[in-house]
């Protein structure tokens, strides 16, 4: 996939860091990177002809055998700020470039704003083009930069003058980059794998190739991947890191993935490559929002703005939770609602631009990728914000479990909501279990309080059902499950088993019954049951329908049906096809008659049974089908034979 580019060896013990440029157009960012690494980041013909960078460029430099620094070169023109955001999102350190012949300019300010909003605090400031001005001008620019950085994230950062043309201080700058890179912690290889795609293309003989910066986690050749948010699956055919074939893509690397099973047109810049079912599509999020302290108008609730995260840009409706407007310089707890779902994790930084993407107006940090609809300006919002912004992993887990309700959360979803690797999630779950705050049911973690609530609802529903239907023999397990708040079947069964063990309900066969309900029907009901049984025995093979039967016993149809269903449950009555009820002994007699007849004749037609019992078709057909259902007989053509 390299197309003949230089290779560099990447060892397993090598530290990998990504830095990115920032600065105004034509301040020499691309030329400086070439002087540092020998790599020209302008790859497009248009860029070379016009002398400006319009797309992200990439380079790398190896410091010895244990440090590899990837470099993302971003466009400086205001029209390409979207690309700048995409490049800045995955970097660990910024190289702020200011030209000696111009000093601090509009995109210098905007780029630094973006870096700060994304949480970048490490950096180096390079004053370029020193060969074009005298020493006095250089000193003026230095003072300009120091004033500009006062009170900001790069205040006190190393400041160095360089000339990419003469090579002045280039080795010294390279040394500063190495020193800073060695102090930065590598990104976690244990986290959820994410690769925001910044470029898609095809190569003859290889097929579809995507490039991007690995944000976290690890991916190997041969692994299955999912393209989010499209939900399409593919497989990794080959991986290159800095033009060298490697076996795995690791957090902190610039990589190219050759993927099979998907066409170039099915992927676009802005999608995220991850493992299947490890990321979540959010249509609503909780976040912090810092509105930059600029001469801008207040932003109103429900404003539609441009939301940038990683390599993706999407329209978002701003929901101000604690006010009707946000003023420049303010920071608020907000929600964003997207026109289509996007992929992100808690802790991710984002950038916000105006509806026409003219200027960066703010940004912040993602707090919750699966929030509920908060009631605006309500009590409790401040505590939710404090917990999501500053709480421990354990506190956040408990919050998410309570929010999930009776259905709980699978461990993988908890990992997404925390934005943490599996080990951290396991440790948090264990801590909550030890404190009796959570329990694991199969693959689902449920908050103990919500599980207790669900059990109480189950018991109350059965008790209320008995009060309203004292003659019914409880409710089937499946019907009960569907009447309660919807949860996975394993949670329902675990709750039911605990309720039985605690003596709150009882079960017989497939029925769940209120405690004491079977004993509390009274003598009058028992006498009526005996009357019904006696009548059914007298009717023999021709019992009346419910309406006729209820008239004879002078009880309502529903009352009679409840009694009959109870007798069916007790095994004293057999129900056949709809509402046809027979005394158990009558059916036993039928079985004996049929077995005796078939023992002699080997086969039996409907007319045989009709003549033997003098039955009409109304009763004969349901009875024959019942004998087939209980596997006494089997139909062969239009006749029945005994099952072997």
mmCIF file of C-alpha atoms in Angstrom, residues 427-620:
data_model
loop_
_atom_site.group_PDB
_atom_site.id
_atom_site.type_symbol
_atom_site.label_atom_id
_atom_site.label_comp_id
_atom_site.label_asym_id
_atom_site.label_seq_id
_atom_site.Cartn_x
_atom_site.Cartn_y
_atom_site.Cartn_z
ATOM 1 C CA UNK A 427 -13.218 -3.666 38.834
ATOM 2 C CA UNK A 428 -16.079 -1.178 39.153
ATOM 3 C CA UNK A 429 -18.735 -3.904 38.945
ATOM 4 C CA UNK A 430 -16.922 -5.947 41.577
ATOM 5 C CA UNK A 431 -16.766 -2.929 43.884
ATOM 6 C CA UNK A 432 -20.506 -2.280 43.533
ATOM 7 C CA UNK A 433 -21.327 -5.950 44.104
ATOM 8 C CA UNK A 434 -19.257 -6.046 47.281
ATOM 9 C CA UNK A 435 -21.233 -3.055 48.550
ATOM 10 C CA UNK A 436 -24.547 -4.732 47.583
ATOM 11 C CA UNK A 437 -25.241 -1.935 45.096
ATOM 12 C CA UNK A 438 -25.393 -4.127 41.968
ATOM 13 C CA UNK A 439 -25.839 -7.719 40.908
ATOM 14 C CA UNK A 440 -24.972 -9.643 37.768
ATOM 15 C CA UNK A 441 -27.704 -11.699 36.113
ATOM 16 C CA UNK A 442 -26.281 -13.614 33.181
ATOM 17 C CA UNK A 443 -24.480 -10.961 31.126
ATOM 18 C CA UNK A 444 -26.505 -8.081 32.555
ATOM 19 C CA UNK A 445 -25.643 -5.832 35.490
ATOM 20 C CA UNK A 446 -28.640 -4.452 37.391
ATOM 21 C CA UNK A 447 -28.661 -1.925 40.222
ATOM 22 C CA UNK A 448 -29.820 -3.673 43.400
ATOM 23 C CA UNK A 449 -32.409 -0.997 44.113
ATOM 24 C CA UNK A 450 -33.952 -1.386 40.650
ATOM 25 C CA UNK A 451 -34.006 -5.176 40.999
ATOM 26 C CA UNK A 452 -35.782 -4.863 44.354
ATOM 27 C CA UNK A 453 -38.275 -2.435 42.788
ATOM 28 C CA UNK A 454 -38.949 -4.919 39.999
ATOM 29 C CA UNK A 455 -39.607 -7.735 42.491
ATOM 30 C CA UNK A 456 -42.051 -5.534 44.418
ATOM 31 C CA UNK A 457 -43.854 -4.697 41.177
ATOM 32 C CA UNK A 458 -44.104 -8.399 40.352
ATOM 33 C CA UNK A 459 -45.602 -9.284 43.735
ATOM 34 C CA UNK A 460 -47.971 -6.305 43.700
ATOM 35 C CA UNK A 461 -49.183 -7.159 40.212
ATOM 36 C CA UNK A 462 -49.974 -10.760 41.194
ATOM 37 C CA UNK A 463 -51.711 -9.673 44.401
ATOM 38 C CA UNK A 464 -53.752 -7.019 42.572
ATOM 39 C CA UNK A 465 -54.608 -9.562 39.897
ATOM 40 C CA UNK A 466 -55.945 -11.951 42.553
ATOM 41 C CA UNK A 467 -58.021 -9.204 44.206
ATOM 42 C CA UNK A 468 -59.638 -8.377 40.871
ATOM 43 C CA UNK A 469 -59.899 -12.045 39.786
ATOM 44 C CA UNK A 470 -60.315 -14.152 42.939
ATOM 45 C CA UNK A 471 -61.505 -17.213 41.004
ATOM 46 C CA UNK A 472 -58.622 -17.303 38.530
ATOM 47 C CA UNK A 473 -55.712 -19.618 39.148
ATOM 48 C CA UNK A 474 -52.973 -17.004 38.954
ATOM 49 C CA UNK A 475 -51.318 -15.985 35.701
ATOM 50 C CA UNK A 476 -48.945 -17.785 33.376
ATOM 51 C CA UNK A 477 -45.276 -16.852 33.708
ATOM 52 C CA UNK A 478 -45.103 -15.579 30.152
ATOM 53 C CA UNK A 479 -48.196 -13.412 30.475
ATOM 54 C CA UNK A 480 -46.876 -11.986 33.742
ATOM 55 C CA UNK A 481 -43.527 -11.167 32.113
ATOM 56 C CA UNK A 482 -45.222 -9.257 29.311
ATOM 57 C CA UNK A 483 -47.433 -7.303 31.754
ATOM 58 C CA UNK A 484 -44.426 -6.019 33.725
ATOM 59 C CA UNK A 485 -41.861 -3.452 32.467
ATOM 60 C CA UNK A 486 -39.950 -5.076 29.627
ATOM 61 C CA UNK A 487 -36.677 -6.666 30.703
ATOM 62 C CA UNK A 488 -34.581 -9.562 29.464
ATOM 63 C CA UNK A 489 -36.162 -12.908 30.340
ATOM 64 C CA UNK A 490 -33.241 -13.841 32.577
ATOM 65 C CA UNK A 491 -33.947 -10.824 34.820
ATOM 66 C CA UNK A 492 -37.644 -11.736 35.063
ATOM 67 C CA UNK A 493 -36.838 -15.347 35.949
ATOM 68 C CA UNK A 494 -34.242 -14.312 38.550
ATOM 69 C CA UNK A 495 -36.746 -11.921 40.159
ATOM 70 C CA UNK A 496 -39.496 -14.542 40.119
ATOM 71 C CA UNK A 497 -37.227 -17.163 41.692
ATOM 72 C CA UNK A 498 -36.313 -14.769 44.491
ATOM 73 C CA UNK A 499 -39.979 -13.894 45.094
ATOM 74 C CA UNK A 500 -40.803 -17.620 45.336
ATOM 75 C CA UNK A 501 -37.859 -18.255 47.651
ATOM 76 C CA UNK A 502 -38.927 -15.352 49.862
ATOM 77 C CA UNK A 503 -42.502 -16.723 49.991
ATOM 78 C CA UNK A 504 -44.047 -13.647 48.368
ATOM 79 C CA UNK A 505 -45.713 -15.684 45.589
ATOM 80 C CA UNK A 506 -46.144 -19.359 44.785
ATOM 81 C CA UNK A 507 -46.049 -21.260 41.515
ATOM 82 C CA UNK A 508 -47.926 -24.339 40.358
ATOM 83 C CA UNK A 509 -47.228 -25.775 36.940
ATOM 84 C CA UNK A 510 -46.782 -22.677 34.726
ATOM 85 C CA UNK A 511 -48.900 -20.385 36.925
ATOM 86 C CA UNK A 512 -47.734 -17.659 39.300
ATOM 87 C CA UNK A 513 -50.207 -17.345 42.161
ATOM 88 C CA UNK A 514 -50.684 -14.875 44.977
ATOM 89 C CA UNK A 515 -49.658 -16.216 48.359
ATOM 90 C CA UNK A 516 -52.663 -17.885 50.018
ATOM 91 C CA UNK A 517 -54.930 -17.403 47.007
ATOM 92 C CA UNK A 518 -55.617 -21.118 46.475
ATOM 93 C CA UNK A 519 -56.745 -21.573 50.058
ATOM 94 C CA UNK A 520 -58.907 -18.486 50.299
ATOM 95 C CA UNK A 521 -61.712 -19.236 47.836
ATOM 96 C CA UNK A 522 -64.182 -20.361 50.533
ATOM 97 C CA UNK A 523 -66.769 -23.110 51.011
ATOM 98 C CA UNK A 524 -69.313 -21.583 48.618
ATOM 99 C CA UNK A 525 -66.825 -21.723 45.747
ATOM 100 C CA UNK A 526 -65.883 -25.301 46.588
ATOM 101 C CA UNK A 527 -69.551 -26.328 46.593
ATOM 102 C CA UNK A 528 -70.068 -24.671 43.219
ATOM 103 C CA UNK A 529 -67.042 -26.544 41.842
ATOM 104 C CA UNK A 530 -68.616 -29.816 42.902
ATOM 105 C CA UNK A 531 -71.866 -28.815 41.190
ATOM 106 C CA UNK A 532 -70.013 -28.033 37.968
ATOM 107 C CA UNK A 533 -68.114 -31.313 38.070
ATOM 108 C CA UNK A 534 -71.306 -33.265 38.666
ATOM 109 C CA UNK A 535 -73.073 -31.567 35.749
ATOM 110 C CA UNK A 536 -70.094 -32.131 33.410
ATOM 111 C CA UNK A 537 -70.043 -35.827 34.248
ATOM 112 C CA UNK A 538 -73.750 -36.034 33.535
ATOM 113 C CA UNK A 539 -73.296 -34.313 30.144
ATOM 114 C CA UNK A 540 -70.761 -36.943 29.182
ATOM 115 C CA UNK A 541 -69.487 -36.470 25.623
ATOM 116 C CA UNK A 542 -71.919 -33.646 24.818
ATOM 117 C CA UNK A 543 -71.363 -30.780 27.291
ATOM 118 C CA UNK A 544 -73.158 -27.482 26.560
ATOM 119 C CA UNK A 545 -71.410 -24.271 25.586
ATOM 120 C CA UNK A 546 -70.519 -21.663 28.178
ATOM 121 C CA UNK A 547 -73.610 -19.544 27.571
ATOM 122 C CA UNK A 548 -76.021 -22.447 27.934
ATOM 123 C CA UNK A 549 -74.091 -23.916 30.865
ATOM 124 C CA UNK A 550 -74.052 -20.591 32.760
ATOM 125 C CA UNK A 551 -77.802 -20.319 32.318
ATOM 126 C CA UNK A 552 -78.302 -23.764 33.797
ATOM 127 C CA UNK A 553 -76.139 -23.126 36.873
ATOM 128 C CA UNK A 554 -77.379 -19.507 37.162
ATOM 129 C CA UNK A 555 -73.922 -17.919 37.176
ATOM 130 C CA UNK A 556 -72.303 -15.397 34.850
ATOM 131 C CA UNK A 557 -70.260 -16.729 31.924
ATOM 132 C CA UNK A 558 -66.984 -15.222 33.211
ATOM 133 C CA UNK A 559 -67.606 -16.575 36.709
ATOM 134 C CA UNK A 560 -68.252 -20.047 35.297
ATOM 135 C CA UNK A 561 -65.242 -19.851 32.980
ATOM 136 C CA UNK A 562 -62.941 -18.912 35.881
ATOM 137 C CA UNK A 563 -64.232 -21.924 37.833
ATOM 138 C CA UNK A 564 -63.772 -24.224 34.832
ATOM 139 C CA UNK A 565 -60.235 -22.950 34.203
ATOM 140 C CA UNK A 566 -59.400 -23.637 37.846
ATOM 141 C CA UNK A 567 -60.693 -27.178 37.481
ATOM 142 C CA UNK A 568 -58.653 -27.574 34.294
ATOM 143 C CA UNK A 569 -55.565 -26.426 36.213
ATOM 144 C CA UNK A 570 -56.343 -28.993 38.937
ATOM 145 C CA UNK A 571 -56.645 -31.714 36.311
ATOM 146 C CA UNK A 572 -60.327 -32.451 37.062
ATOM 147 C CA UNK A 573 -61.592 -31.005 33.786
ATOM 148 C CA UNK A 574 -60.208 -31.319 30.274
ATOM 149 C CA UNK A 575 -60.483 -28.329 27.938
ATOM 150 C CA UNK A 576 -60.712 -29.127 24.251
ATOM 151 C CA UNK A 577 -60.617 -26.711 21.337
ATOM 152 C CA UNK A 578 -61.832 -23.312 22.476
ATOM 153 C CA UNK A 579 -64.380 -23.402 25.280
ATOM 154 C CA UNK A 580 -65.365 -27.072 25.198
ATOM 155 C CA UNK A 581 -64.981 -28.558 28.704
ATOM 156 C CA UNK A 582 -65.268 -32.276 29.613
ATOM 157 C CA UNK A 583 -65.108 -34.080 32.918
ATOM 158 C CA UNK A 584 -61.784 -35.864 33.303
ATOM 159 C CA UNK A 585 -63.451 -39.270 33.817
ATOM 160 C CA UNK A 586 -65.440 -38.848 30.598
ATOM 161 C CA UNK A 587 -62.225 -38.345 28.635
ATOM 162 C CA UNK A 588 -60.645 -41.353 30.342
ATOM 163 C CA UNK A 589 -63.643 -43.406 29.228
ATOM 164 C CA UNK A 590 -63.185 -42.105 25.676
ATOM 165 C CA UNK A 591 -59.524 -43.160 25.658
ATOM 166 C CA UNK A 592 -60.426 -46.666 26.840
ATOM 167 C CA UNK A 593 -63.117 -46.978 24.174
ATOM 168 C CA UNK A 594 -60.760 -45.888 21.399
ATOM 169 C CA UNK A 595 -57.888 -48.120 22.571
ATOM 170 C CA UNK A 596 -60.218 -51.096 22.794
ATOM 171 C CA UNK A 597 -61.695 -50.409 19.357
ATOM 172 C CA UNK A 598 -58.324 -49.965 17.677
ATOM 173 C CA UNK A 599 -56.928 -52.983 19.455
ATOM 174 C CA UNK A 600 -59.497 -54.995 17.571
ATOM 175 C CA UNK A 601 -59.811 -53.170 14.249
ATOM 176 C CA UNK A 602 -56.333 -51.513 13.933
ATOM 177 C CA UNK A 603 -57.885 -48.376 12.376
ATOM 178 C CA UNK A 604 -60.812 -46.092 13.004
ATOM 179 C CA UNK A 605 -62.681 -43.614 10.811
ATOM 180 C CA UNK A 606 -64.713 -40.656 12.121
ATOM 181 C CA UNK A 607 -67.910 -42.519 11.232
ATOM 182 C CA UNK A 608 -66.746 -45.441 13.394
ATOM 183 C CA UNK A 609 -66.491 -43.178 16.430
ATOM 184 C CA UNK A 610 -69.763 -41.463 15.521
ATOM 185 C CA UNK A 611 -71.681 -44.734 15.426
ATOM 186 C CA UNK A 612 -69.959 -46.026 18.578
ATOM 187 C CA UNK A 613 -70.765 -42.914 20.678
ATOM 188 C CA UNK A 614 -73.674 -41.416 18.718
ATOM 189 C CA UNK A 615 -71.853 -38.055 18.452
ATOM 190 C CA UNK A 616 -72.461 -35.147 16.134
ATOM 191 C CA UNK A 617 -69.605 -33.701 14.120
ATOM 192 C CA UNK A 618 -69.541 -30.733 16.545
ATOM 193 C CA UNK A 619 -68.083 -32.998 19.252
ATOM 194 C CA UNK A 620 -66.572 -35.818 17.247
#
